[in-house]
Amino acid sequence: MMPAERILHEAIQVAPLGLTDDVKRQKIENSLVQMRLSAATARKIQDIFRSEMNKGIHQQPSSLQMENTYIPELPNGTEEGLFLALDLGGTNFRVLLIELVNGVIVREDVKKYHIDAHLRTGSGIPLFEYLAECVSNFVISEGLQDVELPLGFTFSFPMIQHSLETGILLTWTKSFNCPDVVNKDAVKLLKDALARRADTRVKVVAVLNDTTGTLLQGATQDPNTAIGLILGTGSNACYLERADKVEHWEPERHGEREVIIDIEWGAFGDNGVLDFIKTDFDRENDANSLLVKSFTFEKYISGKYLGEVVRIILVKLLKDGLLFTRETPKKLLTVGSFLTDYVSLIEQDTVDGGGSNTKEVLAKFDIVPDEEDLKIVQYVCEVASNRAALLVSICLATLLDHMEREEVTIAVDGSLYKHHPRFESWMNQYISLLSPARKFKLIQTQDGSGKGAAIVAAIALKLKQRLE
Ligand code: GLC
């Protein structure tokens, strides 16, 4: 092994499972062996990601969509006005009123609305009716029903964009599945629902992805920002690409030098290119998910699934008689019961060398663990989390190499990144080892999906004015 590969190999190891019973330790480590990626596998994934990115950008079949967002510039401090922003994608739907003066937010009112499961997974029309109802409710409560309000719509799902104002939904992801509106324009669905109500003067001027909002919000904090990353319920990234490298332009490109590309890396591997790392745990996780056989990569790494991967492993160890031998914890058998936030809490114990969080989490499942159970649960959380952080780092390192910029700041948002105690440090370490020639920095942004939507709406108006 070359020295650089040896360093990488050593860095991606997790601490050995510290059990006194050697046979049991060996059995558990063997059960998890496929979750542990070697340096050679990391390099192989890097090559595949690079090739899928290149194919996607050249409009060839690829599991990476590499979608043109039609956002050709970053905020430059001239953004002005009163904007509405919508954020749909995570667990809540949010409506925001944002006032920008010289690119700075001087006013921000926010309201969260819950979206019931029957709206998230039924017909799409009632869903968009409900979104329009929330918008009206919010605008009227602000007393702005007679004011023309430009709106930026953060719609965090894969879409085909023909312009800044169209977003044809390609597939639902995460907790949404309203099949009758797939292949429909989310902007038109929203506009139509607002028009049917006719009780406000809201004007949808731009649609965007949450990664894009994060990149733009990051750019207001650090001008080197050129990647937006979400590590939350779902996971995805976008980046600033040279416009002449992008083949899909509708209408034709007019002088843009750069443009933001939405990678949609959650779908990485949907064409089978990542099957060689798929474990039985991943197969079960996929089978238990709302949208089976789609968003392969997201199911390895994101907050909606990481807890479930851990749960599936724990249940396997339990069934093999290696864990919780004193009781049968029925609650643990429920799909989706082990939240990713529990993984973050347990990982905090590993960092601190304690066990109190782990005990608290297990108490929710009526489990009173012994010392060995504690170590095993912590080990499983570490292995699954470490794989996720490594996979994200592999893609980011490859992206940095592809971008060939002097220095890149990566703006990050999302509950997994923010709540997990080790993601940031693992990512800093792994990206540096995988892409040693590139200078990068990870920064956290606050609410890119909300604030970013207002910034995009402001940019959309500036672009329109320039064309007039
Ligand atoms: C899913 C969506 C993607 C979004 C990500 C993070 O992967 O498909 O558009 O950016 O979740 O919310």
Coordinates of C-alpha atoms and ligand atoms in Angstrom, one line a residue:
M1 CA 0.0 0.0 0.0
M2 CA 1.3 3.5 -0.9
P3 CA 1.9 5.7 2.2
A4 CA -1.0 8.0 1.3
E5 CA -3.3 5.0 1.0
R6 CA -2.1 3.6 4.3
I7 CA -2.9 7.0 6.0
L8 CA -6.4 7.0 4.4
H9 CA -6.9 3.4 5.4
E10 CA -5.9 4.0 9.0
A11 CA -8.0 7.2 9.2
I12 CA -11.2 5.5 8.2
Q13 CA -11.0 2.7 10.8
V14 CA -13.3 2.9 13.8
A15 CA -12.0 1.9 17.3
P16 CA -12.2 -1.9 17.8
L17 CA -15.2 -3.2 19.7
G18 CA -13.9 -3.6 23.3
L19 CA -15.6 -6.8 24.5
T20 CA -13.8 -9.3 26.8
D21 CA -15.5 -12.2 25.1
D22 CA -13.4 -12.6 22.0
V23 CA -15.7 -15.0 20.2
K24 CA -18.7 -12.7 20.6
R25 CA -16.6 -9.7 19.5
Q26 CA -15.4 -11.5 16.4
K27 CA -19.0 -12.5 15.5
I28 CA -20.3 -9.0 15.8
E29 CA -17.4 -7.5 13.9
N30 CA -18.0 -10.1 11.1
S31 CA -21.6 -9.2 10.9
L32 CA -20.6 -5.6 10.3
V33 CA -17.7 -6.2 8.1
Q34 CA -19.5 -5.1 4.9
M35 CA -20.3 -1.8 6.4
R36 CA -16.6 -1.0 6.7
L37 CA -15.2 0.5 3.5
S38 CA -11.5 0.1 2.7
A39 CA -9.4 2.8 1.2
A40 CA -9.4 1.0 -2.1
T41 CA -13.2 0.9 -2.1
A42 CA -13.3 4.6 -1.3
R43 CA -11.1 5.3 -4.3
K44 CA -13.3 3.1 -6.5
I45 CA -16.4 5.1 -5.4
Q46 CA -14.5 8.3 -6.2
D47 CA -13.9 7.1 -9.7
I48 CA -17.5 6.1 -10.2
F49 CA -18.8 9.4 -8.9
R50 CA -16.5 11.3 -11.2
S51 CA -17.7 9.3 -14.2
E52 CA -21.4 9.6 -13.2
M53 CA -21.0 13.4 -12.8
N54 CA -19.3 13.7 -16.2
K55 CA -22.0 11.6 -17.9
G56 CA -24.8 13.6 -16.2
I57 CA -23.3 17.0 -17.2
H58 CA -23.0 15.7 -20.8
Q59 CA -26.6 14.6 -20.8
Q60 CA -25.7 10.9 -21.0
P61 CA -27.4 8.2 -19.0
S62 CA -26.3 8.6 -15.4
S63 CA -27.7 8.2 -11.9
L64 CA -26.7 11.9 -11.3
Q65 CA -29.1 14.3 -12.7
M66 CA -26.7 17.4 -12.7
E67 CA -29.6 19.7 -13.3
N68 CA -29.2 23.3 -14.5
T69 CA -30.9 25.5 -11.9
Y70 CA -30.6 28.7 -14.1
I71 CA -29.2 30.6 -11.2
P72 CA -26.2 32.3 -12.9
E73 CA -24.9 34.5 -10.1
L74 CA -24.4 34.7 -6.3
P75 CA -25.8 37.6 -4.2
N76 CA -23.7 40.7 -4.5
G77 CA -25.3 43.0 -1.9
T78 CA -27.7 44.7 -4.2
E79 CA -30.7 42.5 -3.4
E80 CA -33.6 44.6 -2.3
G81 CA -37.3 44.3 -1.5
L82 CA -40.0 42.4 0.3
F83 CA -40.2 38.7 -0.6
L84 CA -42.1 35.6 0.3
A85 CA -40.3 32.3 0.6
L86 CA -41.7 28.9 0.8
D87 CA -39.9 25.8 2.1
L88 CA -41.3 22.4 1.3
G89 CA -39.2 19.2 1.6
G90 CA -38.6 18.4 5.2
T91 CA -41.0 17.6 8.0
N92 CA -42.7 21.0 8.1
F93 CA -43.8 23.4 5.5
R94 CA -42.7 27.0 6.2
V95 CA -43.8 30.3 4.9
L96 CA -41.4 33.3 5.4
L97 CA -41.6 37.0 4.8
I98 CA -38.2 38.5 4.3
E99 CA -37.1 42.0 3.6
L100 CA -33.8 42.6 2.0
V101 CA -31.9 45.9 2.0
N102 CA -28.5 45.9 0.3
G103 CA -28.5 42.1 0.4
V104 CA -29.0 42.1 4.2
I105 CA -32.1 40.6 5.9
V106 CA -33.7 43.4 7.9
R107 CA -37.0 41.7 8.6
E108 CA -38.0 38.0 8.8
D109 CA -41.4 36.6 9.9
V110 CA -41.8 32.8 9.7
K111 CA -44.7 30.5 10.2
K112 CA -44.5 26.7 10.3
Y113 CA -47.3 24.5 9.1
H114 CA -47.6 20.8 9.7
I115 CA -48.4 18.6 6.7
D116 CA -50.4 15.5 7.6
A117 CA -49.4 12.1 6.3
H118 CA -52.6 11.9 4.2
L119 CA -51.5 15.1 2.3
R120 CA -47.9 13.9 1.9
T121 CA -48.9 10.6 0.4
G122 CA -52.3 11.1 -1.3
S123 CA -53.2 13.0 -4.4
G124 CA -51.1 16.0 -5.2
I125 CA -53.9 18.5 -5.8
P126 CA -55.0 18.7 -2.1
L127 CA -51.4 19.1 -1.1
F128 CA -50.9 22.1 -3.4
E129 CA -54.4 23.5 -2.3
Y130 CA -53.1 23.2 1.3
L131 CA -49.8 25.0 0.5
A132 CA -51.8 27.8 -1.2
E133 CA -54.1 28.0 1.9
C134 CA -51.1 28.3 4.2
V135 CA -49.6 31.1 2.0
S136 CA -52.9 33.0 2.0
N137 CA -53.3 32.5 5.7
F138 CA -49.8 33.9 6.3
V139 CA -50.1 36.8 3.9
I140 CA -53.4 37.9 5.2
S141 CA -52.2 37.7 8.8
E142 CA -49.4 40.0 7.8
G143 CA -51.9 42.4 6.2
L144 CA -50.2 42.2 2.8
Q145 CA -53.1 40.7 0.7
D146 CA -53.1 43.8 -1.5
V147 CA -49.4 44.0 -2.1
E148 CA -47.7 42.3 -5.0
L149 CA -45.3 39.9 -3.4
P150 CA -42.6 38.0 -5.4
L151 CA -42.2 34.5 -4.1
G152 CA -39.2 32.1 -4.1
F153 CA -40.3 28.5 -3.8
T154 CA -37.8 26.0 -2.2
F155 CA -39.1 22.7 -3.5
S156 CA -36.5 20.2 -2.3
F157 CA -37.2 17.3 -4.7
P158 CA -35.6 16.3 -8.0
M159 CA -37.0 18.4 -10.8
I160 CA -36.3 19.1 -14.4
Q161 CA -35.9 22.8 -14.9
H162 CA -36.6 24.6 -18.1
S163 CA -36.1 28.0 -16.5
L164 CA -35.8 29.6 -13.1
E165 CA -39.6 29.4 -12.9
T166 CA -40.4 25.8 -13.9
G167 CA -39.7 22.7 -12.0
I168 CA -41.1 19.5 -13.4
L169 CA -41.1 17.0 -10.5
L170 CA -39.1 13.9 -11.5
T171 CA -39.9 11.8 -8.5
W172 CA -40.9 12.3 -4.8
T173 CA -38.3 11.5 -2.2
K174 CA -38.1 11.4 1.7
S175 CA -41.6 11.4 3.3
F176 CA -43.6 12.5 0.2
N177 CA -45.3 10.4 -2.4
C178 CA -48.2 11.9 -4.4
P179 CA -47.9 10.0 -7.6
D180 CA -50.5 11.9 -9.7
V181 CA -48.3 15.1 -9.8
V182 CA -45.1 13.4 -10.8
N183 CA -44.0 14.9 -14.2
K184 CA -46.0 18.0 -13.4
D185 CA -44.6 21.5 -12.9
A186 CA -44.6 22.2 -9.2
V187 CA -44.6 26.0 -9.9
K188 CA -47.7 25.7 -12.1
L189 CA -49.4 23.6 -9.5
L190 CA -48.7 26.2 -6.9
K191 CA -49.7 29.1 -9.1
D192 CA -52.9 27.5 -10.1
A193 CA -53.8 26.7 -6.5
L194 CA -53.1 30.4 -5.6
A195 CA -55.1 31.6 -8.5
R196 CA -58.1 29.5 -7.5
R197 CA -58.1 31.2 -4.1
A198 CA -57.6 34.7 -5.7
D199 CA -57.2 36.2 -2.2
T200 CA -53.6 37.5 -2.4
R201 CA -51.3 39.0 -5.0
V202 CA -48.5 36.6 -4.6
K203 CA -46.3 36.1 -7.7
V204 CA -44.1 33.0 -7.9
V205 CA -40.8 34.1 -9.6
A206 CA -38.4 31.3 -8.9
V207 CA -38.2 27.7 -7.8
L208 CA -35.1 26.2 -6.2
N209 CA -33.7 23.3 -4.3
D210 CA -32.7 23.6 -0.6
T211 CA -29.0 22.9 -1.5
T212 CA -29.1 26.0 -3.8
G213 CA -30.6 28.1 -1.1
T214 CA -27.9 26.9 1.2
L215 CA -25.2 27.8 -1.3
L216 CA -26.6 31.3 -1.8
Q217 CA -27.1 31.8 1.9
G218 CA -23.5 30.6 2.5
A219 CA -22.3 33.1 -0.1
T220 CA -23.6 36.0 2.0
Q221 CA -21.4 34.7 4.9
D222 CA -18.3 33.8 2.8
P223 CA -17.7 34.8 -0.8
N224 CA -15.7 31.6 -1.5
T225 CA -18.8 29.6 -1.1
A226 CA -19.3 27.4 -4.2
I227 CA -20.9 24.2 -2.8
G228 CA -24.2 23.9 -1.0
L229 CA -24.7 20.7 1.0
I230 CA -27.7 19.3 2.8
L231 CA -27.2 16.5 5.4
G232 CA -30.6 16.4 6.9
T233 CA -33.7 14.2 6.3
G234 CA -32.4 13.9 2.8
S235 CA -29.0 14.6 1.3
N236 CA -27.9 16.4 -1.8
A237 CA -25.3 18.9 -3.0
C238 CA -25.1 21.6 -5.6
Y239 CA -22.1 23.6 -6.9
L240 CA -21.1 26.5 -9.1
E241 CA -20.1 25.2 -12.5
R242 CA -18.5 26.9 -15.5
A243 CA -21.5 27.7 -17.8
D244 CA -19.6 26.5 -20.9
K245 CA -19.3 23.0 -19.4
V246 CA -23.1 22.7 -19.1
E247 CA -24.9 21.3 -22.1
H248 CA -28.6 21.7 -21.1
W249 CA -29.7 25.4 -21.6
E250 CA -33.3 26.4 -22.3
P251 CA -33.7 28.9 -23.7
E252 CA -30.2 29.3 -25.0
R253 CA -27.4 30.5 -22.8
H254 CA -27.0 34.2 -23.0
G255 CA -23.6 35.2 -21.6
E256 CA -23.8 33.4 -18.3
R257 CA -20.3 32.6 -17.0
E258 CA -21.3 30.3 -14.2
V259 CA -24.4 28.5 -13.1
I260 CA -25.4 26.5 -10.1
I261 CA -25.9 22.7 -10.8
D262 CA -28.1 20.6 -8.6
I263 CA -26.3 17.2 -8.5
E264 CA -29.2 15.2 -6.8
W265 CA -26.7 12.8 -5.4
G266 CA -29.4 11.1 -3.3
A267 CA -30.0 9.0 -6.5
F268 CA -26.4 8.1 -6.9
G269 CA -26.3 4.3 -7.6
D270 CA -29.9 4.0 -8.7
N271 CA -28.6 2.5 -11.9
G272 CA -26.7 -0.2 -10.0
V273 CA -23.2 1.4 -10.0
L274 CA -22.9 1.2 -6.2
D275 CA -24.4 -2.2 -5.8
F276 CA -21.0 -3.6 -4.7
I277 CA -21.2 -1.8 -1.4
K278 CA -24.9 -2.7 -0.7
T279 CA -25.3 -4.8 2.4
D280 CA -28.3 -6.9 3.5
F281 CA -29.0 -4.1 6.0
D282 CA -29.2 -1.6 3.1
R283 CA -31.5 -4.0 1.2
E284 CA -33.8 -4.2 4.2
N285 CA -33.7 -0.5 4.7
D286 CA -34.7 0.1 1.1
A287 CA -37.5 -2.5 1.4
N288 CA -38.9 -0.7 4.5
S289 CA -38.8 2.7 2.8
L290 CA -41.7 4.7 1.2
L291 CA -40.1 4.7 -2.3
V292 CA -38.4 1.4 -2.8
K293 CA -35.5 1.0 -5.2
S294 CA -34.9 4.7 -5.5
F295 CA -32.5 7.2 -3.8
T296 CA -29.9 4.5 -3.1
F297 CA -27.2 6.8 -1.9
E298 CA -29.5 8.9 0.3
K299 CA -30.5 5.7 2.0
Y300 CA -26.8 5.1 3.0
I301 CA -26.2 8.5 4.5
S302 CA -29.2 10.7 5.4
G303 CA -31.1 11.5 8.5
K304 CA -34.3 9.8 7.3
Y305 CA -32.5 6.5 7.1
L306 CA -29.4 6.3 9.3
G307 CA -31.3 5.5 12.4
E308 CA -33.2 2.8 10.5
V309 CA -29.9 1.2 9.3
V310 CA -28.7 1.1 12.9
R311 CA -32.1 -0.4 14.1
I312 CA -31.9 -3.1 11.4
I313 CA -28.3 -4.1 12.5
L314 CA -29.3 -4.1 16.2
V315 CA -32.3 -6.4 15.4
K316 CA -30.0 -8.8 13.5
L317 CA -27.6 -8.9 16.4
L318 CA -30.5 -9.5 18.7
K319 CA -31.8 -12.3 16.6
D320 CA -28.4 -13.9 16.5
G321 CA -28.3 -13.9 20.3
L322 CA -25.5 -11.4 20.5
L323 CA -27.3 -8.4 22.0
F324 CA -30.0 -7.7 24.7
T325 CA -30.0 -11.4 25.7
R326 CA -31.8 -10.6 28.9
E327 CA -35.0 -9.4 27.3
T328 CA -36.9 -9.2 24.0
P329 CA -37.3 -5.5 23.2
K330 CA -40.5 -5.5 21.1
K331 CA -40.5 -1.8 20.5
L332 CA -37.2 -2.1 18.6
L333 CA -38.9 -4.3 16.1
T334 CA -41.0 -1.4 14.8
V335 CA -39.7 0.0 11.5
G336 CA -38.7 3.6 11.8
S337 CA -38.6 3.6 15.6
F338 CA -34.9 4.3 15.9
L339 CA -34.5 8.0 15.0
T340 CA -31.2 9.3 13.6
D341 CA -31.2 11.8 16.5
Y342 CA -30.8 8.8 18.8
V343 CA -27.7 7.9 16.8
S344 CA -26.3 11.4 17.4
L345 CA -27.0 11.1 21.1
I346 CA -25.3 7.8 21.4
E347 CA -22.3 9.0 19.4
Q348 CA -21.9 11.8 21.9
D349 CA -21.4 9.1 24.5
T350 CA -18.6 7.6 22.4
V351 CA -17.0 11.0 22.2
D352 CA -17.3 11.6 25.9
G353 CA -16.5 8.1 26.9
G354 CA -19.8 7.8 28.8
G355 CA -23.1 5.8 28.6
S356 CA -25.8 8.0 29.9
N357 CA -27.3 9.0 26.5
T358 CA -27.2 5.4 25.3
K359 CA -29.1 4.3 28.4
E360 CA -31.6 7.1 27.9
V361 CA -32.2 6.1 24.3
L362 CA -32.5 2.4 25.1
A363 CA -35.0 3.2 27.9
K364 CA -37.4 4.5 25.2
F365 CA -37.4 0.9 24.0
D366 CA -37.8 -0.5 27.5
I367 CA -34.3 -1.9 27.4
V368 CA -32.0 -1.9 30.4
P369 CA -28.6 -2.7 28.9
D370 CA -25.7 -4.3 30.5
E371 CA -22.1 -3.0 29.9
E372 CA -21.6 -5.2 26.8
D373 CA -24.9 -4.1 25.3
L374 CA -23.9 -0.5 25.7
K375 CA -20.6 -1.0 23.9
I376 CA -22.2 -2.9 21.1
V377 CA -24.9 -0.3 20.5
Q378 CA -22.3 2.4 20.5
Y379 CA -20.1 0.4 18.1
V380 CA -23.0 -0.1 15.7
C381 CA -23.9 3.7 15.7
E382 CA -20.2 4.5 15.1
V383 CA -19.8 2.1 12.2
A384 CA -23.0 3.2 10.4
S385 CA -22.3 6.9 11.0
N386 CA -18.7 6.6 9.9
R387 CA -19.7 4.9 6.7
A388 CA -22.1 7.8 6.0
A389 CA -19.5 10.5 6.7
L390 CA -17.0 8.7 4.5
L391 CA -19.4 8.4 1.6
V392 CA -20.3 12.1 1.8
S393 CA -16.7 13.0 2.0
I394 CA -15.8 10.8 -1.1
C395 CA -18.4 12.7 -3.2
L396 CA -17.3 16.1 -1.9
A397 CA -13.6 15.4 -2.5
T398 CA -14.4 14.3 -6.0
L399 CA -16.5 17.4 -6.6
L400 CA -13.6 19.6 -5.3
D401 CA -11.2 18.0 -7.8
H402 CA -13.8 18.5 -10.6
M403 CA -14.3 22.2 -9.8
E404 CA -10.5 22.9 -9.9
R405 CA -10.9 26.1 -7.8
E406 CA -8.2 27.7 -5.7
E407 CA -10.4 27.6 -2.6
V408 CA -13.9 26.4 -2.0
T409 CA -16.2 27.0 1.0
I410 CA -18.8 24.4 1.5
A411 CA -22.0 25.7 3.0
V412 CA -23.8 23.0 5.0
D413 CA -27.2 22.8 6.5
G414 CA -29.3 19.9 7.9
S415 CA -30.1 18.2 11.2
L416 CA -27.7 15.3 10.7
Y417 CA -24.7 17.5 10.2
K418 CA -25.7 19.8 13.0
H419 CA -26.7 17.3 15.6
H420 CA -24.2 14.5 15.0
P421 CA -21.1 15.2 17.1
R422 CA -18.5 13.7 14.7
F423 CA -19.6 14.4 11.1
E424 CA -17.8 17.7 10.8
S425 CA -14.5 16.4 12.1
W426 CA -14.7 13.2 10.1
M427 CA -15.5 15.1 6.9
N428 CA -12.7 17.6 7.4
Q429 CA -10.2 14.7 7.9
Y430 CA -11.5 12.5 5.0
I431 CA -11.9 15.2 2.4
S432 CA -8.4 16.4 3.1
L433 CA -7.0 12.9 2.6
L434 CA -9.1 12.1 -0.5
S435 CA -8.4 15.4 -2.2
P436 CA -5.1 16.6 -0.7
A437 CA -4.5 19.3 -3.4
R438 CA -7.7 21.2 -2.7
K439 CA -8.2 24.0 -0.1
F440 CA -11.7 23.8 1.4
K441 CA -13.7 25.0 4.4
L442 CA -16.9 23.7 5.8
I443 CA -19.3 26.4 7.2
Q444 CA -22.7 26.0 8.7
T445 CA -25.6 28.1 7.4
Q446 CA -28.8 28.9 9.1
D447 CA -32.0 28.2 7.1
G448 CA -30.7 28.3 3.6
S449 CA -34.0 26.9 2.3
G450 CA -35.9 29.9 3.7
K451 CA -33.5 32.8 3.3
G452 CA -32.0 31.4 0.1
A453 CA -35.5 31.4 -1.5
A454 CA -35.8 35.1 -0.8
I455 CA -32.3 35.7 -2.2
V456 CA -33.2 33.7 -5.4
A457 CA -36.4 35.7 -5.8
A458 CA -34.4 38.9 -5.6
I459 CA -31.9 37.6 -8.1
A460 CA -34.7 36.5 -10.5
L461 CA -36.1 40.1 -10.4
K462 CA -32.7 41.6 -11.1
L463 CA -32.2 39.2 -14.1
K464 CA -35.7 40.1 -15.4
Q465 CA -35.0 43.8 -15.2
R466 CA -31.7 43.4 -17.0
L467 CA -33.5 41.7 -19.9
E468 CA -36.2 44.4 -20.2
Ligands
GLC1 C1 -33.7 14.8 -1.5 C2 -34.2 15.6 -2.6 C3 -33.2 16.7 -2.9 C4 -33.0 17.5 -1.7 C5 -32.5 16.6 -0.6 C6 -32.2 17.3 0.7 O1 -32.6 14.1 -1.8 O2 -34.4 14.8 -3.8 O3 -33.8 17.6 -3.9 O4 -32.0 18.5 -2.0 O5 -33.4 15.6 -0.3 O6 -33.4 17.9 1.3

